């Protein structure tokens, strides 16, 4: 280290310096820890059961078979029901789409009102909303059961949609509020002078200007709602269970012989949607979670 | 049921009362921003009915003997006494403490180390970052099931090492009550460290280049610069990371359900799972409410010092 710091001209960048070997060595070791589970899941899902029993979980499949994927999708059993994960996938889609639309619509309007149309008490509600994000869900689970029962929505997909909208609200509202606050004040004032009202400015100015933040919100919500297990298991009936709940029931069922290849194919199928979103969205995903993490 | 009534009381009535304009020239206080107030009704309902109302409701009912249905027959601290004398709850708390302690330390250390390494102007930064972060996109159920398979004693890592010649090698955390929580910890770290790395990396990128130059001129080594100068400068980032990690730890539920379902026996139970089991499986609502109130209390204990650090002292928007 010390030699490298002598101030004689620019530092000669050697490709294989000791520091560099350590740097890349550490990174590669960590990368293996993070990458191996995905690799193991993929190779396991492509092997037949005899090969799994004989071999090594890290070895690539000798004979590639897609049978486990077909079985996981169309035939795997939960209890007496043997329709495979396709039903859970369908349910998750049915839950996801209305939750996505409703939660983003409400949160974006909240954020807009909080940024541009503050009223007496609006900041108080916002503060409670943000504090609410830290309250353990367990505290609010049962009151929500009662509310949904009173509304006649308990056990239905729409009840779960409402739950996702409620619990997604703090983070999404924060996201939109911070974004709309950064929109130049002059633009808003000019529109006011032209006689545009609350909704006029929202639909004609704010909405078209803020497509990137809507994409960030969508990424956040798609992964969040798709990965939810707790709300799915509590607020829906078995017929409407989302994919994560059904996956857990398939893999951790006590009956029958464990088919590890089918289990891993099912696990991968459930992880596929968020993984595709993650790899396709790249920087926006990072921006979404950073927005979720760092308050404005 | 008294519940629906208590839901409607805390919401302010202003938006409904001010429908008719009294004075069109100068809008009254209530009428100003009518559309904004109307549009905020979902937010107001969520905060007041679900967050405030729901929390108060649960705390109040935790002092009752509710079993199958919530009933307002108060029994004082009975539920809490029973809670703290239940072995399952004590194990849950112990597990949460162990998991929380190590998760906090390892997540911060690994998250910061990876961020610092990625910040050394290396090649392939994007590839490494993508690999470190992808587990965060996956659900806890997927994480738990993947690691359940990797830690499988007959076919997983233990078997691989044994078949390489080390016959006595034992690594079977998921079936050993003494270390099962560490098996869950490995999976939890795998899923969550990427997020902290990204936050740390953003923090490191926010540090002025000049500081590095000054440190170099003064002959301070890289590691020393990180410890003495960079980390103290990143205090707000560390605080944010700590709050995130802590609130994640308390919520831990689906990872345990998927990976061990609380087993072997009740060795890997956690508080969130205790709550849900008592509320929705064991039909013992009072116990569930008391346990969830304890969870709330622990969050408050974490949040108050943080809020004080963040917002106390100097006032900033």
GROMACS .gro file of C-alpha atoms in nm, chain A residues 1 5 11 13 15 22-24 26-28 30-41 44 49 52-58 106 109-110 113-114 116-120 122 125-126 128-147 149-150 154 165-167 169-170 173 177 192 198-199 223 226-230 233-235 244-245 247-248 251-252 258 260 263-264 267-268 270-272 274-275 278-279 282-283 285-286 289-290 292-296, chain B residues 1 3-4 12 14 32-33 35-37 39-40 42-44 46-55 57-59 68-70 110 113-114 117-118 120-123 126 128-142 145-150 152 155-157 159-160 163 185-187 189-191 193-195 198-199 216 219-222 240 243-244 247 250-251 253-254 257-259 261 272-273 275-276 279-281 285 289 292-293 295-296 299 303 306 310-311 316-317:
model
  234
    1UNK     CA    1   0.000   0.000   0.000
    5UNK     CA    2   0.109   0.635  -0.223
   11UNK     CA    3  -0.012   0.571  -1.019
   13UNK     CA    4  -0.231   0.081  -1.293
   15UNK     CA    5  -0.372  -0.525  -1.385
   22UNK     CA    6  -0.781  -0.935  -0.339
   23UNK     CA    7  -1.050  -0.699  -0.464
   24UNK     CA    8  -1.171  -0.923  -0.744
   26UNK     CA    9  -1.345  -1.117  -0.264
   27UNK     CA   10  -1.605  -1.001  -0.514
   28UNK     CA   11  -1.599  -1.335  -0.695
   30UNK     CA   12  -1.936  -1.326  -0.277
   31UNK     CA   13  -2.078  -1.352  -0.627
   32UNK     CA   14  -2.061  -1.731  -0.596
   33UNK     CA   15  -2.254  -1.724  -0.268
   34UNK     CA   16  -2.525  -1.512  -0.427
   35UNK     CA   17  -2.536  -1.693  -0.760
   36UNK     CA   18  -2.513  -2.055  -0.643
   37UNK     CA   19  -2.869  -2.096  -0.511
   38UNK     CA   20  -3.016  -1.988  -0.844
   39UNK     CA   21  -2.777  -2.222  -1.024
   40UNK     CA   22  -2.864  -2.511  -0.791
   41UNK     CA   23  -3.236  -2.450  -0.839
   44UNK     CA   24  -3.206  -2.951  -0.990
   49UNK     CA   25  -3.523  -3.796  -0.952
   52UNK     CA   26  -3.078  -3.628  -0.791
   53UNK     CA   27  -3.063  -3.918  -0.546
   54UNK     CA   28  -2.734  -4.043  -0.689
   55UNK     CA   29  -2.553  -3.723  -0.754
   56UNK     CA   30  -2.430  -3.391  -0.635
   57UNK     CA   31  -2.656  -3.086  -0.616
   58UNK     CA   32  -2.392  -2.872  -0.789
  106UNK     CA   33  -5.462   0.638  -0.514
  109UNK     CA   34  -5.318   1.138  -0.625
  110UNK     CA   35  -5.216   1.140  -0.257
  113UNK     CA   36  -5.226   1.652  -0.318
  114UNK     CA   37  -4.951   1.646  -0.056
  116UNK     CA   38  -4.917   2.079  -0.451
  117UNK     CA   39  -5.245   2.114  -0.267
  118UNK     CA   40  -5.161   2.102   0.098
  119UNK     CA   41  -5.461   2.150   0.324
  120UNK     CA   42  -5.495   2.181   0.694
  122UNK     CA   43  -5.253   1.700   0.526
  125UNK     CA   44  -5.199   1.238   0.772
  126UNK     CA   45  -4.879   1.201   0.577
  128UNK     CA   46  -4.913   0.898   1.028
  129UNK     CA   47  -4.895   0.723   0.693
  130UNK     CA   48  -4.515   0.704   0.709
  131UNK     CA   49  -4.515   0.592   1.073
  132UNK     CA   50  -4.772   0.333   0.970
  133UNK     CA   51  -4.518   0.180   0.736
  134UNK     CA   52  -4.317   0.076   1.042
  135UNK     CA   53  -4.605  -0.069   1.244
  136UNK     CA   54  -4.579  -0.449   1.230
  137UNK     CA   55  -4.856  -0.585   1.006
  138UNK     CA   56  -4.953  -0.826   1.283
  139UNK     CA   57  -5.100  -0.537   1.481
  140UNK     CA   58  -5.342  -0.444   1.202
  141UNK     CA   59  -5.422  -0.791   1.069
  142UNK     CA   60  -5.729  -0.864   1.276
  143UNK     CA   61  -5.891  -0.519   1.258
  144UNK     CA   62  -5.861  -0.552   0.880
  145UNK     CA   63  -6.032  -0.890   0.893
  146UNK     CA   64  -6.323  -0.720   1.070
  147UNK     CA   65  -6.332  -0.428   0.825
  149UNK     CA   66  -6.598  -0.881   0.682
  150UNK     CA   67  -6.817  -0.574   0.734
  154UNK     CA   68  -6.328  -1.111   0.344
  165UNK     CA   69  -5.369  -0.091  -0.161
  166UNK     CA   70  -5.370   0.003   0.208
  167UNK     CA   71  -5.026  -0.139   0.289
  169UNK     CA   72  -4.989   0.336   0.031
  170UNK     CA   73  -4.712   0.468   0.262
  173UNK     CA   74  -4.731   0.806  -0.152
  177UNK     CA   75  -4.490   1.316  -0.312
  192UNK     CA   76  -5.341   2.773  -1.209
  198UNK     CA   77  -5.694   1.996  -0.918
  199UNK     CA   78  -5.777   1.721  -1.168
  223UNK     CA   79  -4.251  -0.747  -0.704
  226UNK     CA   80  -4.628  -1.098  -0.635
  227UNK     CA   81  -4.396  -1.193  -0.348
  228UNK     CA   82  -4.656  -1.146  -0.076
  229UNK     CA   83  -4.735  -1.450   0.132
  230UNK     CA   84  -4.876  -1.321   0.460
  233UNK     CA   85  -5.274  -1.669   0.331
  234UNK     CA   86  -5.483  -1.460   0.572
  235UNK     CA   87  -5.724  -1.269   0.351
  244UNK     CA   88  -4.648  -1.805  -0.322
  245UNK     CA   89  -4.898  -1.966  -0.085
  247UNK     CA   90  -4.599  -2.301  -0.383
  248UNK     CA   91  -4.539  -2.337  -0.011
  251UNK     CA   92  -4.333  -2.806  -0.153
  252UNK     CA   93  -4.397  -2.842   0.218
  258UNK     CA   94  -4.061  -3.555  -0.212
  260UNK     CA   95  -3.712  -3.220  -0.541
  263UNK     CA   96  -4.026  -2.852  -0.613
  264UNK     CA   97  -3.738  -2.653  -0.759
  267UNK     CA   98  -3.998  -2.246  -0.689
  268UNK     CA   99  -3.837  -2.106  -1.002
  270UNK     CA  100  -4.290  -1.853  -0.875
  271UNK     CA  101  -3.972  -1.648  -0.876
  272UNK     CA  102  -3.983  -1.596  -1.252
  274UNK     CA  103  -4.003  -1.075  -1.020
  275UNK     CA  104  -3.678  -1.204  -1.170
  278UNK     CA  105  -3.553  -0.730  -1.209
  279UNK     CA  106  -3.333  -0.823  -1.501
  282UNK     CA  107  -3.207  -0.281  -1.424
  283UNK     CA  108  -3.139   0.069  -1.295
  285UNK     CA  109  -3.539  -0.138  -0.996
  286UNK     CA  110  -3.247   0.002  -0.800
  289UNK     CA  111  -3.579   0.033  -0.382
  290UNK     CA  112  -3.357   0.333  -0.312
  292UNK     CA  113  -3.825   0.314  -0.081
  293UNK     CA  114  -3.528   0.324   0.148
  294UNK     CA  115  -3.426   0.687   0.159
  295UNK     CA  116  -3.680   0.939   0.271
  296UNK     CA  117  -3.703   1.274   0.101
  297UNK     CA  118  -7.007  -0.536   1.641
  299UNK     CA  119  -6.561  -0.251   1.552
  300UNK     CA  120  -6.732  -0.095   1.256
  308UNK     CA  121  -6.264   1.420   1.000
  310UNK     CA  122  -6.471   1.854   0.689
  328UNK     CA  123  -6.045   2.560   0.013
  329UNK     CA  124  -5.883   2.274  -0.173
  331UNK     CA  125  -6.088   1.849  -0.464
  332UNK     CA  126  -5.763   1.780  -0.280
  333UNK     CA  127  -5.952   1.694   0.035
  335UNK     CA  128  -5.911   1.301  -0.331
  336UNK     CA  129  -5.736   1.240  -0.001
  338UNK     CA  130  -5.865   0.706   0.081
  339UNK     CA  131  -5.547   0.824   0.251
  340UNK     CA  132  -5.737   0.970   0.546
  342UNK     CA  133  -5.624   0.437   0.565
  343UNK     CA  134  -5.433   0.637   0.822
  344UNK     CA  135  -5.714   0.697   1.067
  345UNK     CA  136  -5.917   0.376   1.037
  346UNK     CA  137  -5.655   0.111   0.961
  347UNK     CA  138  -5.330   0.248   1.101
  348UNK     CA  139  -5.446   0.448   1.404
  349UNK     CA  140  -5.782   0.278   1.463
  350UNK     CA  141  -5.653  -0.074   1.399
  351UNK     CA  142  -5.352  -0.031   1.622
  353UNK     CA  143  -5.815  -0.163   1.864
  354UNK     CA  144  -5.555  -0.440   1.886
  355UNK     CA  145  -5.387  -0.287   2.191
  364UNK     CA  146  -6.270  -1.729   1.915
  365UNK     CA  147  -6.428  -1.386   1.878
  366UNK     CA  148  -6.313  -1.047   2.007
  406UNK     CA  149  -2.134  -0.741   0.413
  409UNK     CA  150  -1.789  -0.423   0.223
  410UNK     CA  151  -1.953  -0.509  -0.107
  413UNK     CA  152  -1.542  -0.300  -0.320
  414UNK     CA  153  -1.779  -0.199  -0.600
  416UNK     CA  154  -1.313   0.094  -0.619
  417UNK     CA  155  -1.372   0.167  -0.988
  418UNK     CA  156  -1.368  -0.197  -1.082
  419UNK     CA  157  -1.450  -0.365  -1.410
  422UNK     CA  158  -2.288  -0.379  -1.317
  424UNK     CA  159  -2.147  -0.789  -0.978
  425UNK     CA  160  -2.421  -0.556  -0.860
  426UNK     CA  161  -2.682  -0.746  -1.056
  427UNK     CA  162  -2.568  -1.075  -0.899
  428UNK     CA  163  -2.562  -0.934  -0.545
  429UNK     CA  164  -2.906  -0.779  -0.572
  430UNK     CA  165  -3.116  -1.035  -0.759
  431UNK     CA  166  -3.210  -1.234  -0.445
  432UNK     CA  167  -3.382  -0.922  -0.318
  433UNK     CA  168  -3.630  -0.949  -0.605
  434UNK     CA  169  -3.728  -1.297  -0.489
  435UNK     CA  170  -3.988  -1.366  -0.223
  436UNK     CA  171  -3.904  -1.506   0.119
  437UNK     CA  172  -4.098  -1.818   0.027
  438UNK     CA  173  -3.876  -1.879  -0.275
  441UNK     CA  174  -3.746  -2.319  -0.023
  442UNK     CA  175  -3.421  -2.275  -0.217
  443UNK     CA  176  -3.212  -2.286   0.101
  444UNK     CA  177  -3.418  -2.569   0.243
  445UNK     CA  178  -3.302  -2.767  -0.057
  446UNK     CA  179  -2.937  -2.654  -0.042
  448UNK     CA  180  -3.093  -3.072   0.280
  451UNK     CA  181  -2.865  -3.450  -0.082
  452UNK     CA  182  -2.743  -3.094  -0.020
  453UNK     CA  183  -2.417  -2.930   0.080
  455UNK     CA  184  -2.373  -3.467   0.121
  456UNK     CA  185  -2.150  -3.297  -0.137
  459UNK     CA  186  -1.884  -3.740  -0.097
  481UNK     CA  187  -2.995  -1.650   0.897
  482UNK     CA  188  -2.787  -1.772   0.600
  483UNK     CA  189  -3.095  -1.755   0.379
  485UNK     CA  190  -2.863  -1.265   0.457
  486UNK     CA  191  -2.861  -1.401   0.105
  487UNK     CA  192  -3.192  -1.231   0.032
  489UNK     CA  193  -2.780  -0.788   0.195
  490UNK     CA  194  -2.809  -0.669  -0.164
  491UNK     CA  195  -3.052  -0.396  -0.063
  494UNK     CA  196  -2.723  -0.058  -0.291
  495UNK     CA  197  -2.800   0.196  -0.018
  512UNK     CA  198  -0.413   1.041  -0.019
  515UNK     CA  199  -0.077   0.952   0.331
  516UNK     CA  200  -0.374   0.783   0.498
  517UNK     CA  201  -0.426   0.427   0.375
  518UNK     CA  202  -0.743   0.318   0.198
  536UNK     CA  203  -3.132   0.446   0.745
  539UNK     CA  204  -3.385   0.114   1.058
  540UNK     CA  205  -3.453  -0.084   0.741
  543UNK     CA  206  -3.797  -0.332   1.070
  546UNK     CA  207  -3.923  -0.789   1.333
  547UNK     CA  208  -4.144  -0.876   1.036
  549UNK     CA  209  -4.236  -1.463   0.900
  550UNK     CA  210  -4.265  -1.619   0.554
  553UNK     CA  211  -4.272  -2.074   0.734
  554UNK     CA  212  -4.119  -2.182   0.405
  555UNK     CA  213  -3.779  -2.297   0.527
  557UNK     CA  214  -4.220  -2.404   0.944
  568UNK     CA  215  -4.473  -1.291   1.393
  569UNK     CA  216  -4.550  -1.659   1.348
  571UNK     CA  217  -4.914  -1.404   1.651
  572UNK     CA  218  -5.059  -1.555   1.337
  575UNK     CA  219  -5.498  -1.544   1.591
  576UNK     CA  220  -5.588  -1.762   1.296
  577UNK     CA  221  -5.512  -2.123   1.390
  581UNK     CA  222  -5.726  -1.403   1.981
  585UNK     CA  223  -5.326  -0.946   2.030
  588UNK     CA  224  -4.862  -0.838   1.842
  589UNK     CA  225  -4.872  -0.554   2.093
  591UNK     CA  226  -4.409  -0.653   1.857
  592UNK     CA  227  -4.543  -0.301   1.829
  595UNK     CA  228  -4.076  -0.126   1.704
  599UNK     CA  229  -3.818   0.403   1.625
  602UNK     CA  230  -3.413   0.698   1.548
  606UNK     CA  231  -3.317   1.220   1.268
  607UNK     CA  232  -3.558   1.495   1.357
  612UNK     CA  233  -3.511   2.053   0.880
  613UNK     CA  234  -3.789   2.003   0.625
   0.00000   0.00000   0.00000
